[in-house]
């Protein structure tokens, strides 16, 4: 399942697909010709978000529904909800997500008058929290540093950055690396076990600081790979 | 002091300059024509390490001495000691380092049978620990992700990666960004306040995982900057 031809045949669900990051990813995978399902706690908002993706892409391969429905129907599920609702959202979907690859791209980051800062997660990282809540799922961490602005902009034809992919299940991380490579310009790079997802998630605070200083939409590339 | 002409006139001290990372940085700054001082707890080892740098470069602008002597004589001091001895080393040098830019490049990373993992630091990061121990110094975090192997290899003419520079003192971070740019191929990128140094230090565990998987000497580049 690790090569691109196979990964394109998967139905991708995006929990929290009405947020910026979720919308951007749903747009890119729909634009690549994949079947995409946008989930939300509010079915009406999910349908509206899917309509917006279909309008931008010019087809009908994105659909919206309630999170639980999406979790049941999708082959692979991306978790793009705010950190505040992360654990609770997943706790309600343990059955639907059992056996599936669950891609956590949640960034536990807070803001105050001095800017963004990492929020400590009891389990070590949002991805480890997901793995604790979903013991029967194949949790992978990825897509943390992808600018939602660049993702959502149809004028940006190539999203030139690397996606760090972390997890303990080799077939699952291979699949998610292949999924990243579906988006033009993007590479998926294996970057360690799930227990090292914390720094990758928290690095988002640094990228926000970079964006402020340089008026950029910063991402990262891994050199020598 | 932020431009390259001025930063080249500084005498750079490297505490822990007998280790791989310290040697690599001392070699590159010496090769760039700067005055470099290598420090160690063992003066003989420091002198030997400086001799090795001078041999590689073909001049005599690198000298070795005891850590305390280096800390006193250098304008800017790089801390490249192992994390295990980090706090104790700095505690003994508070007077010598007062008023100076102290560049912490220590990575609190541990290893077990599953690879590298971030080690929790009570102060949040090694750089914040340095700032706590050295309240009168201008602590900056930088040079965490620079491959010691590439740095030390005279055949590598350009070290093509970005150095993330963190700190709360703008003139100090500007200076360290300029210092990074002294090494051909390298850029210094401001990446946030000292309180966000933790993920940057800990990301070294991910780069080690990348190196193992891809047989690489991975670094990072920041995109869109």
Short mmCIF file of C-alpha atoms in Angstrom, two decimals:
data_model
loop_
_atom_site.label_atom_id
_atom_site.label_comp_id
_atom_site.label_asym_id
_atom_site.label_seq_id
_atom_site.Cartn_x
_atom_site.Cartn_y
_atom_site.Cartn_z
CA UNK A 1 0.00 0.00 0.00
CA UNK A 2 3.07 2.24 0.15
CA UNK A 3 3.23 3.30 -3.47
CA UNK A 4 1.37 6.22 -4.95
CA UNK A 5 -0.85 4.26 -7.34
CA UNK A 6 -2.39 2.31 -4.46
CA UNK A 7 -2.69 5.22 -2.04
CA UNK A 8 -4.69 7.19 -4.60
CA UNK A 9 -7.39 4.52 -4.47
CA UNK A 10 -8.02 5.11 -0.74
CA UNK A 11 -10.96 7.14 0.51
CA UNK A 12 -9.51 9.81 2.79
CA UNK A 13 -11.56 11.15 5.68
CA UNK A 14 -10.68 14.46 7.33
CA UNK A 15 -12.01 14.95 10.87
CA UNK A 16 -12.14 18.68 11.53
CA UNK A 17 -12.27 19.24 7.81
CA UNK A 18 -14.06 22.55 8.27
CA UNK A 19 -10.91 24.13 9.80
CA UNK A 20 -8.12 25.72 7.76
CA UNK A 21 -5.70 22.80 7.83
CA UNK A 22 -8.43 20.23 7.17
CA UNK A 23 -9.86 22.27 4.31
CA UNK A 24 -6.44 22.68 2.72
CA UNK A 25 -5.68 18.95 2.84
CA UNK A 26 -9.18 18.00 1.64
CA UNK A 27 -8.80 20.42 -1.28
CA UNK A 28 -5.41 19.01 -2.31
CA UNK A 29 -6.43 15.34 -2.13
CA UNK A 30 -9.68 16.05 -3.99
CA UNK A 31 -7.73 17.99 -6.62
CA UNK A 32 -5.48 14.94 -7.00
CA UNK A 33 -8.53 12.87 -7.95
CA UNK A 34 -9.01 11.07 -4.66
CA UNK A 35 -12.30 10.42 -2.91
CA UNK A 36 -12.39 12.69 0.15
CA UNK A 37 -14.82 12.87 3.06
CA UNK A 38 -14.96 15.96 5.27
CA UNK A 39 -16.16 15.40 8.82
CA UNK A 40 -17.45 17.81 11.44
CA UNK A 41 -19.50 17.63 14.64
CA UNK A 42 -22.04 19.66 12.63
CA UNK A 43 -23.15 17.78 9.51
CA UNK A 44 -24.40 20.95 7.80
CA UNK A 45 -21.03 22.63 8.15
CA UNK A 46 -19.30 19.51 6.81
CA UNK A 47 -21.53 19.46 3.73
CA UNK A 48 -20.89 23.17 3.18
CA UNK A 49 -17.12 22.65 3.45
CA UNK A 50 -17.25 19.76 0.97
CA UNK A 51 -19.29 21.91 -1.45
CA UNK A 52 -16.60 24.59 -1.24
CA UNK A 53 -13.87 22.04 -2.04
CA UNK A 54 -15.85 20.67 -5.00
CA UNK A 55 -16.40 24.20 -6.34
CA UNK A 56 -12.67 24.95 -6.14
CA UNK A 57 -11.72 21.67 -7.78
CA UNK A 58 -14.59 21.56 -10.28
CA UNK A 59 -15.84 18.03 -9.50
CA UNK A 60 -17.98 16.16 -6.94
CA UNK A 61 -15.55 13.75 -5.33
CA UNK A 62 -15.59 15.46 -1.91
CA UNK A 63 -18.52 14.80 0.44
CA UNK A 64 -19.34 16.02 3.94
CA UNK A 65 -20.97 14.26 6.88
CA UNK A 66 -20.82 13.88 10.65
CA UNK A 67 -17.40 12.90 12.07
CA UNK A 68 -18.65 9.43 13.10
CA UNK A 69 -20.02 8.73 9.64
CA UNK A 70 -16.74 9.84 8.02
CA UNK A 71 -14.68 7.76 10.44
CA UNK A 72 -16.74 4.67 9.52
CA UNK A 73 -16.67 5.18 5.74
CA UNK A 74 -13.07 6.34 5.15
CA UNK A 75 -10.13 3.96 4.58
CA UNK A 76 -7.65 6.39 6.15
CA UNK A 77 -8.59 9.19 8.52
CA UNK A 78 -6.76 12.49 9.05
CA UNK A 79 -7.32 14.18 12.42
CA UNK A 80 -7.21 17.95 11.94
CA UNK A 81 -9.25 19.09 14.93
CA UNK A 82 -8.07 21.76 17.41
CA UNK A 83 -5.97 20.33 20.24
CA UNK A 84 -8.59 21.45 22.76
CA UNK A 85 -11.12 18.93 21.42
CA UNK A 86 -8.63 16.30 20.28
CA UNK A 87 -8.91 13.60 22.95
CA UNK A 88 -12.70 13.94 23.33
CA UNK A 89 -13.30 13.72 19.59
CA UNK A 90 -11.23 10.53 19.30
CA UNK A 91 -12.73 8.96 22.43
CA UNK A 92 -16.09 8.97 20.69
CA UNK A 93 -14.76 7.22 17.58
CA UNK A 94 -12.70 4.30 18.89
CA UNK A 95 -14.93 1.69 17.21
CA UNK A 96 -15.16 3.46 13.85
CA UNK A 97 -11.39 4.00 13.71
CA UNK A 98 -10.34 0.48 14.80
CA UNK A 99 -7.90 -1.11 12.35
CA UNK A 100 -7.51 2.06 10.31
CA UNK A 101 -4.57 4.35 9.68
CA UNK A 102 -5.25 7.51 11.69
CA UNK A 103 -3.05 10.44 10.68
CA UNK A 104 -2.74 12.95 13.49
CA UNK A 105 -1.67 16.44 12.39
CA UNK A 106 -2.67 18.28 15.54
CA UNK A 107 -0.28 20.94 16.87
CA UNK A 108 -0.56 21.57 20.61
CA UNK A 109 0.45 25.24 20.48
CA UNK A 110 -0.76 28.15 22.60
CA UNK A 111 -0.55 31.90 22.07
CA UNK A 112 0.06 34.81 24.40
CA UNK A 113 1.41 38.36 24.02
CA UNK A 114 4.89 36.98 23.28
CA UNK A 115 3.69 34.75 20.47
CA UNK A 116 3.26 31.00 20.04
CA UNK A 117 4.53 28.43 22.50
CA UNK A 118 4.31 24.61 22.79
CA UNK A 119 1.63 23.28 25.11
CA UNK A 120 2.71 20.29 27.23
CA UNK A 121 0.71 17.14 26.47
CA UNK A 122 0.45 14.56 29.30
CA UNK A 123 1.06 11.68 26.86
CA UNK A 124 4.11 13.47 25.34
CA UNK A 125 2.43 14.56 22.10
CA UNK A 126 -0.99 14.75 20.49
CA UNK A 127 -0.07 11.72 18.38
CA UNK A 128 0.77 9.66 21.47
CA UNK A 129 -2.48 10.85 23.02
CA UNK A 130 -4.31 9.57 19.92
CA UNK A 131 -2.51 6.24 20.19
CA UNK A 132 -3.50 5.96 23.86
CA UNK A 133 -7.15 6.71 23.10
CA UNK A 134 -7.19 4.49 19.97
CA UNK A 135 -5.27 1.32 20.90
CA UNK A 136 -6.75 -0.57 17.94
CA UNK A 137 -5.87 2.05 15.30
CA UNK A 138 -2.61 2.54 13.40
CA UNK A 139 -1.68 6.06 14.48
CA UNK A 140 0.77 8.05 12.37
CA UNK A 141 1.82 11.69 12.93
CA UNK A 142 2.22 13.88 9.82
CA UNK A 143 1.29 17.13 8.05
CA UNK A 144 2.13 19.40 11.02
CA UNK A 145 4.14 22.03 9.18
CA UNK A 146 2.10 22.44 6.05
CA UNK A 147 0.89 26.02 5.66
CA UNK A 148 -2.91 26.04 5.50
CA UNK A 149 -2.70 29.25 3.45
CA UNK A 150 -0.54 27.66 0.75
CA UNK A 151 -2.60 24.45 0.78
CA UNK A 152 -5.88 26.29 0.24
CA UNK A 153 -4.61 28.60 -2.50
CA UNK A 154 -5.47 27.17 -5.94
CA UNK A 155 -2.86 29.54 -7.44
CA UNK A 156 -0.12 27.60 -5.60
CA UNK A 157 0.43 24.70 -7.99
CA UNK A 158 3.32 23.12 -6.06
CA UNK A 159 3.55 22.95 -2.26
CA UNK A 160 7.32 22.68 -1.96
CA UNK A 161 8.08 21.23 1.44
CA UNK A 162 8.67 17.98 3.29
CA UNK A 163 6.13 16.30 5.54
CA UNK A 164 7.71 14.58 8.53
CA UNK A 165 5.97 11.23 9.05
CA UNK A 166 6.25 9.44 12.40
CA UNK A 167 4.95 6.12 13.63
CA UNK A 168 5.70 2.63 14.85
CA UNK A 169 3.97 0.72 12.01
CA UNK A 170 6.17 0.64 8.93
CA UNK A 171 3.40 -0.11 6.43
CA UNK A 172 1.33 2.74 7.86
CA UNK A 173 4.15 5.29 7.71
CA UNK A 174 5.00 4.15 4.17
CA UNK A 175 1.37 4.72 3.18
CA UNK A 176 1.30 8.21 4.70
CA UNK A 177 4.59 9.10 3.00
CA UNK A 178 2.99 8.06 -0.30
CA UNK A 179 -0.10 10.11 0.58
CA UNK A 180 2.03 13.23 1.12
CA UNK A 181 3.66 12.69 -2.26
CA UNK A 182 0.23 12.83 -3.93
CA UNK A 183 0.36 16.62 -3.42
CA UNK A 184 2.63 18.22 -6.04
CA UNK A 185 5.92 19.47 -4.56
CA UNK A 186 5.50 17.57 -1.30
CA UNK A 187 7.66 14.73 -0.02
CA UNK A 188 6.92 12.44 2.92
CA UNK A 189 10.02 11.76 5.02
CA UNK A 190 10.09 9.17 7.79
CA UNK A 191 11.22 11.03 10.92
CA UNK A 192 11.08 8.56 13.78
CA UNK A 193 8.86 6.63 16.14
CA UNK A 194 5.65 8.01 17.63
CA UNK A 195 7.42 8.70 20.93
CA UNK A 196 9.39 11.44 19.11
CA UNK A 197 6.32 13.22 17.70
CA UNK A 198 6.44 15.87 20.44
CA UNK A 199 9.24 18.02 18.99
CA UNK A 200 7.73 17.82 15.50
CA UNK A 201 4.35 19.03 16.74
CA UNK A 202 5.91 21.71 18.96
CA UNK A 203 8.19 22.97 16.17
CA UNK A 204 5.04 24.56 14.76
CA UNK A 205 5.52 27.29 17.38
CA UNK A 206 8.93 28.02 15.85
CA UNK A 207 7.51 28.12 12.34
CA UNK A 208 4.89 30.62 13.54
CA UNK A 209 7.72 32.79 14.94
CA UNK A 210 9.54 32.50 11.61
CA UNK A 211 6.36 33.48 9.74
CA UNK A 212 6.00 36.60 11.91
CA UNK A 213 9.61 37.69 11.57
CA UNK A 214 9.95 37.06 7.83
CA UNK A 215 6.33 37.57 6.69
CA UNK A 216 6.48 34.06 5.24
CA UNK A 217 4.54 30.80 5.10
CA UNK A 218 7.47 28.74 6.29
CA UNK A 219 7.81 24.99 6.00
CA UNK A 220 10.83 22.74 6.16
CA UNK A 221 12.90 20.67 3.79
CA UNK A 222 15.18 17.92 5.03
CA UNK A 223 18.65 18.22 3.48
CA UNK A 224 20.79 15.30 2.27
CA UNK A 225 17.71 13.07 1.78
CA UNK B 1 27.36 43.75 15.37
CA UNK B 2 24.85 41.88 13.19
CA UNK B 3 26.65 42.04 9.87
CA UNK B 4 29.23 39.58 8.69
CA UNK B 5 32.19 41.98 8.53
CA UNK B 6 31.86 42.76 12.22
CA UNK B 7 31.14 39.23 13.38
CA UNK B 8 34.31 38.00 11.71
CA UNK B 9 36.34 40.23 14.01
CA UNK B 10 35.05 38.43 17.12
CA UNK B 11 37.13 35.87 18.96
CA UNK B 12 34.97 32.74 19.22
CA UNK B 13 35.40 30.38 22.15
CA UNK B 14 34.10 26.82 21.98
CA UNK B 15 33.51 25.10 25.34
CA UNK B 16 33.63 21.38 24.76
CA UNK B 17 35.67 22.01 21.64
CA UNK B 18 37.25 18.57 21.87
CA UNK B 19 33.90 16.88 21.01
CA UNK B 20 32.67 16.27 17.46
CA UNK B 21 30.28 19.23 17.23
CA UNK B 22 32.75 21.62 18.89
CA UNK B 23 35.59 20.48 16.65
CA UNK B 24 33.48 20.91 13.53
CA UNK B 25 32.44 24.45 14.42
CA UNK B 26 35.98 25.42 15.51
CA UNK B 27 37.31 24.10 12.21
CA UNK B 28 34.79 26.06 10.12
CA UNK B 29 35.28 29.38 11.94
CA UNK B 30 39.06 28.99 11.86
CA UNK B 31 38.88 28.18 8.13
CA UNK B 32 36.87 31.38 7.67
CA UNK B 33 39.79 33.36 9.10
CA UNK B 34 38.39 33.97 12.57
CA UNK B 35 40.29 33.72 15.85
CA UNK B 36 39.03 30.61 17.63
CA UNK B 37 39.67 29.29 21.13
CA UNK B 38 38.95 25.67 22.00
CA UNK B 39 38.15 24.96 25.62
CA UNK B 40 38.18 21.76 27.63
CA UNK B 41 38.32 20.73 31.28
CA UNK B 42 41.68 19.23 30.27
CA UNK B 43 44.06 21.88 28.94
CA UNK B 44 46.25 19.32 27.18
CA UNK B 45 43.32 17.92 25.23
CA UNK B 46 42.24 21.45 24.28
CA UNK B 47 45.69 22.27 22.93
CA UNK B 48 45.74 19.00 20.99
CA UNK B 49 42.30 19.73 19.49
CA UNK B 50 43.42 23.23 18.47
CA UNK B 51 46.56 21.81 16.85
CA UNK B 52 44.37 19.44 14.82
CA UNK B 53 42.20 22.33 13.62
CA UNK B 54 45.27 24.39 12.66
CA UNK B 55 46.74 21.44 10.76
CA UNK B 56 43.49 21.00 8.79
CA UNK B 57 43.22 24.71 8.04
CA UNK B 58 46.92 25.37 7.50
CA UNK B 59 47.30 28.33 9.87
CA UNK B 60 47.71 29.06 13.61
CA UNK B 61 44.59 31.06 14.47
CA UNK B 62 43.07 28.37 16.68
CA UNK B 63 44.34 27.98 20.25
CA UNK B 64 43.40 25.65 23.08
CA UNK B 65 43.16 26.23 26.85
CA UNK B 66 41.11 25.41 29.93
CA UNK B 67 37.37 26.18 29.66
CA UNK B 68 37.62 29.03 32.22
CA UNK B 69 40.47 30.65 30.34
CA UNK B 70 38.56 30.42 27.04
CA UNK B 71 35.38 31.81 28.61
CA UNK B 72 37.36 34.82 29.88
CA UNK B 73 39.24 35.55 26.64
CA UNK B 74 36.53 34.96 23.99
CA UNK B 75 34.08 37.64 22.83
CA UNK B 76 31.38 35.07 22.09
CA UNK B 77 31.25 31.59 23.57
CA UNK B 78 29.69 28.48 22.03
CA UNK B 79 28.62 25.76 24.48
CA UNK B 80 29.10 22.36 22.85
CA UNK B 81 29.45 20.15 25.91
CA UNK B 82 27.42 16.97 26.47
CA UNK B 83 24.07 17.61 28.14
CA UNK B 84 25.16 15.51 31.13
CA UNK B 85 27.80 18.09 32.11
CA UNK B 86 26.00 21.17 30.78
CA UNK B 87 24.65 22.85 33.94
CA UNK B 88 27.76 22.07 36.03
CA UNK B 89 30.13 23.41 33.39
CA UNK B 90 28.23 26.69 33.11
CA UNK B 91 27.81 27.05 36.89
CA UNK B 92 31.57 27.28 37.18
CA UNK B 93 31.83 30.05 34.57
CA UNK B 94 29.15 32.58 35.53
CA UNK B 95 31.67 35.36 36.13
CA UNK B 96 33.72 34.74 32.97
CA UNK B 97 30.59 34.61 30.79
CA UNK B 98 28.83 37.68 32.26
CA UNK B 99 27.82 40.19 29.58
CA UNK B 100 28.79 37.86 26.72
CA UNK B 101 26.78 36.17 24.03
CA UNK B 102 26.63 32.48 24.98
CA UNK B 103 25.49 30.23 22.13
CA UNK B 104 24.04 27.00 23.44
CA UNK B 105 23.97 24.16 20.89
CA UNK B 106 23.42 21.31 23.36
CA UNK B 107 20.93 18.60 22.37
CA UNK B 108 19.35 16.78 25.33
CA UNK B 109 18.88 13.47 23.54
CA UNK B 110 19.11 9.95 24.91
CA UNK B 111 19.52 6.60 23.18
CA UNK B 112 18.09 3.17 23.82
CA UNK B 113 17.44 0.05 21.72
CA UNK B 114 14.68 1.88 19.81
CA UNK B 115 16.91 4.80 18.85
CA UNK B 116 17.17 8.42 19.93
CA UNK B 117 14.61 10.19 22.10
CA UNK B 118 14.33 13.67 23.65
CA UNK B 119 15.36 13.96 27.30
CA UNK B 120 13.11 16.20 29.42
CA UNK B 121 14.93 19.24 30.82
CA UNK B 122 13.50 20.75 34.04
CA UNK B 123 13.93 24.30 32.68
CA UNK B 124 12.25 23.37 29.36
CA UNK B 125 15.40 23.21 27.26
CA UNK B 126 19.18 23.23 27.60
CA UNK B 127 19.18 26.85 26.42
CA UNK B 128 16.72 27.89 29.13
CA UNK B 129 18.85 25.98 31.63
CA UNK B 130 21.86 28.00 30.46
CA UNK B 131 19.89 31.24 30.83
CA UNK B 132 18.87 30.23 34.36
CA UNK B 133 22.47 29.45 35.35
CA UNK B 134 23.87 32.54 33.56
CA UNK B 135 21.46 35.40 34.35
CA UNK B 136 24.07 37.99 33.31
CA UNK B 137 24.86 36.43 29.91
CA UNK B 138 23.06 36.87 26.60
CA UNK B 139 22.02 33.28 25.89
CA UNK B 140 21.15 32.30 22.33
CA UNK B 141 20.28 28.78 21.09
CA UNK B 142 21.69 27.73 17.70
CA UNK B 143 23.67 25.14 15.70
CA UNK B 144 21.64 22.14 16.94
CA UNK B 145 21.07 20.42 13.61
CA UNK B 146 24.45 20.84 12.00
CA UNK B 147 25.99 17.48 11.14
CA UNK B 148 29.34 17.17 12.93
CA UNK B 149 30.47 14.82 10.16
CA UNK B 150 29.83 17.36 7.40
CA UNK B 151 31.30 20.21 9.47
CA UNK B 152 34.55 18.35 10.10
CA UNK B 153 35.05 17.16 6.53
CA UNK B 154 37.40 19.51 4.64
CA UNK B 155 36.11 17.99 1.36
CA UNK B 156 32.66 19.48 2.09
CA UNK B 157 33.13 23.03 0.82
CA UNK B 158 29.55 24.16 1.42
CA UNK B 159 27.41 23.13 4.41
CA UNK B 160 24.00 23.64 2.83
CA UNK B 161 21.50 24.00 5.65
CA UNK B 162 19.78 26.53 7.89
CA UNK B 163 20.69 27.17 11.50
CA UNK B 164 17.66 27.98 13.67
CA UNK B 165 18.61 30.82 16.03
CA UNK B 166 16.54 31.47 19.16
CA UNK B 167 16.75 34.08 21.85
CA UNK B 168 15.19 37.07 23.57
CA UNK B 169 17.94 39.62 22.77
CA UNK B 170 17.58 40.85 19.20
CA UNK B 171 21.15 42.12 18.82
CA UNK B 172 22.48 38.80 20.11
CA UNK B 173 20.33 36.68 17.76
CA UNK B 174 21.29 38.96 14.84
CA UNK B 175 24.96 38.41 15.69
CA UNK B 176 24.56 34.62 15.84
CA UNK B 177 22.65 34.63 12.54
CA UNK B 178 25.61 36.50 11.01
CA UNK B 179 28.00 34.01 12.62
CA UNK B 180 26.17 31.10 11.00
CA UNK B 181 26.42 32.82 7.63
CA UNK B 182 30.22 32.91 7.96
CA UNK B 183 30.19 29.19 7.10
CA UNK B 184 29.69 28.72 3.33
CA UNK B 185 26.23 27.37 2.49
CA UNK B 186 24.78 28.07 5.92
CA UNK B 187 22.02 30.56 6.78
CA UNK B 188 20.98 31.72 10.23
CA UNK B 189 17.19 31.97 10.59
CA UNK B 190 15.52 33.54 13.61
CA UNK B 191 13.14 30.89 14.96
CA UNK B 192 11.61 32.30 18.13
CA UNK B 193 12.17 33.16 21.76
CA UNK B 194 14.29 31.11 24.12
CA UNK B 195 11.18 29.55 25.65
CA UNK B 196 10.62 27.72 22.34
CA UNK B 197 14.15 26.23 22.18
CA UNK B 198 12.89 22.86 23.47
CA UNK B 199 11.40 21.54 20.22
CA UNK B 200 14.43 22.71 18.24
CA UNK B 201 16.83 20.86 20.54
CA UNK B 202 14.61 17.77 20.68
CA UNK B 203 14.15 17.67 16.90
CA UNK B 204 17.72 16.35 16.84
CA UNK B 205 16.24 12.97 17.84
CA UNK B 206 14.12 13.07 14.66
CA UNK B 207 17.13 13.97 12.53
CA UNK B 208 18.99 11.00 14.01
CA UNK B 209 16.05 8.76 13.03
CA UNK B 210 16.14 10.25 9.52
CA UNK B 211 19.89 9.64 9.31
CA UNK B 212 19.39 5.98 10.25
CA UNK B 213 16.55 5.38 7.81
CA UNK B 214 18.08 7.20 4.83
CA UNK B 215 21.82 6.76 5.57
CA UNK B 216 22.11 10.54 5.46
CA UNK B 217 23.57 13.50 7.34
CA UNK B 218 20.26 15.32 7.49
CA UNK B 219 19.78 18.98 8.26
CA UNK B 220 16.90 21.31 7.59
CA UNK B 221 16.13 24.22 5.31
CA UNK B 222 13.30 26.61 6.04
CA UNK B 223 11.11 27.13 2.95
CA UNK B 224 9.62 30.47 1.83
CA UNK B 225 12.33 32.46 3.70
#
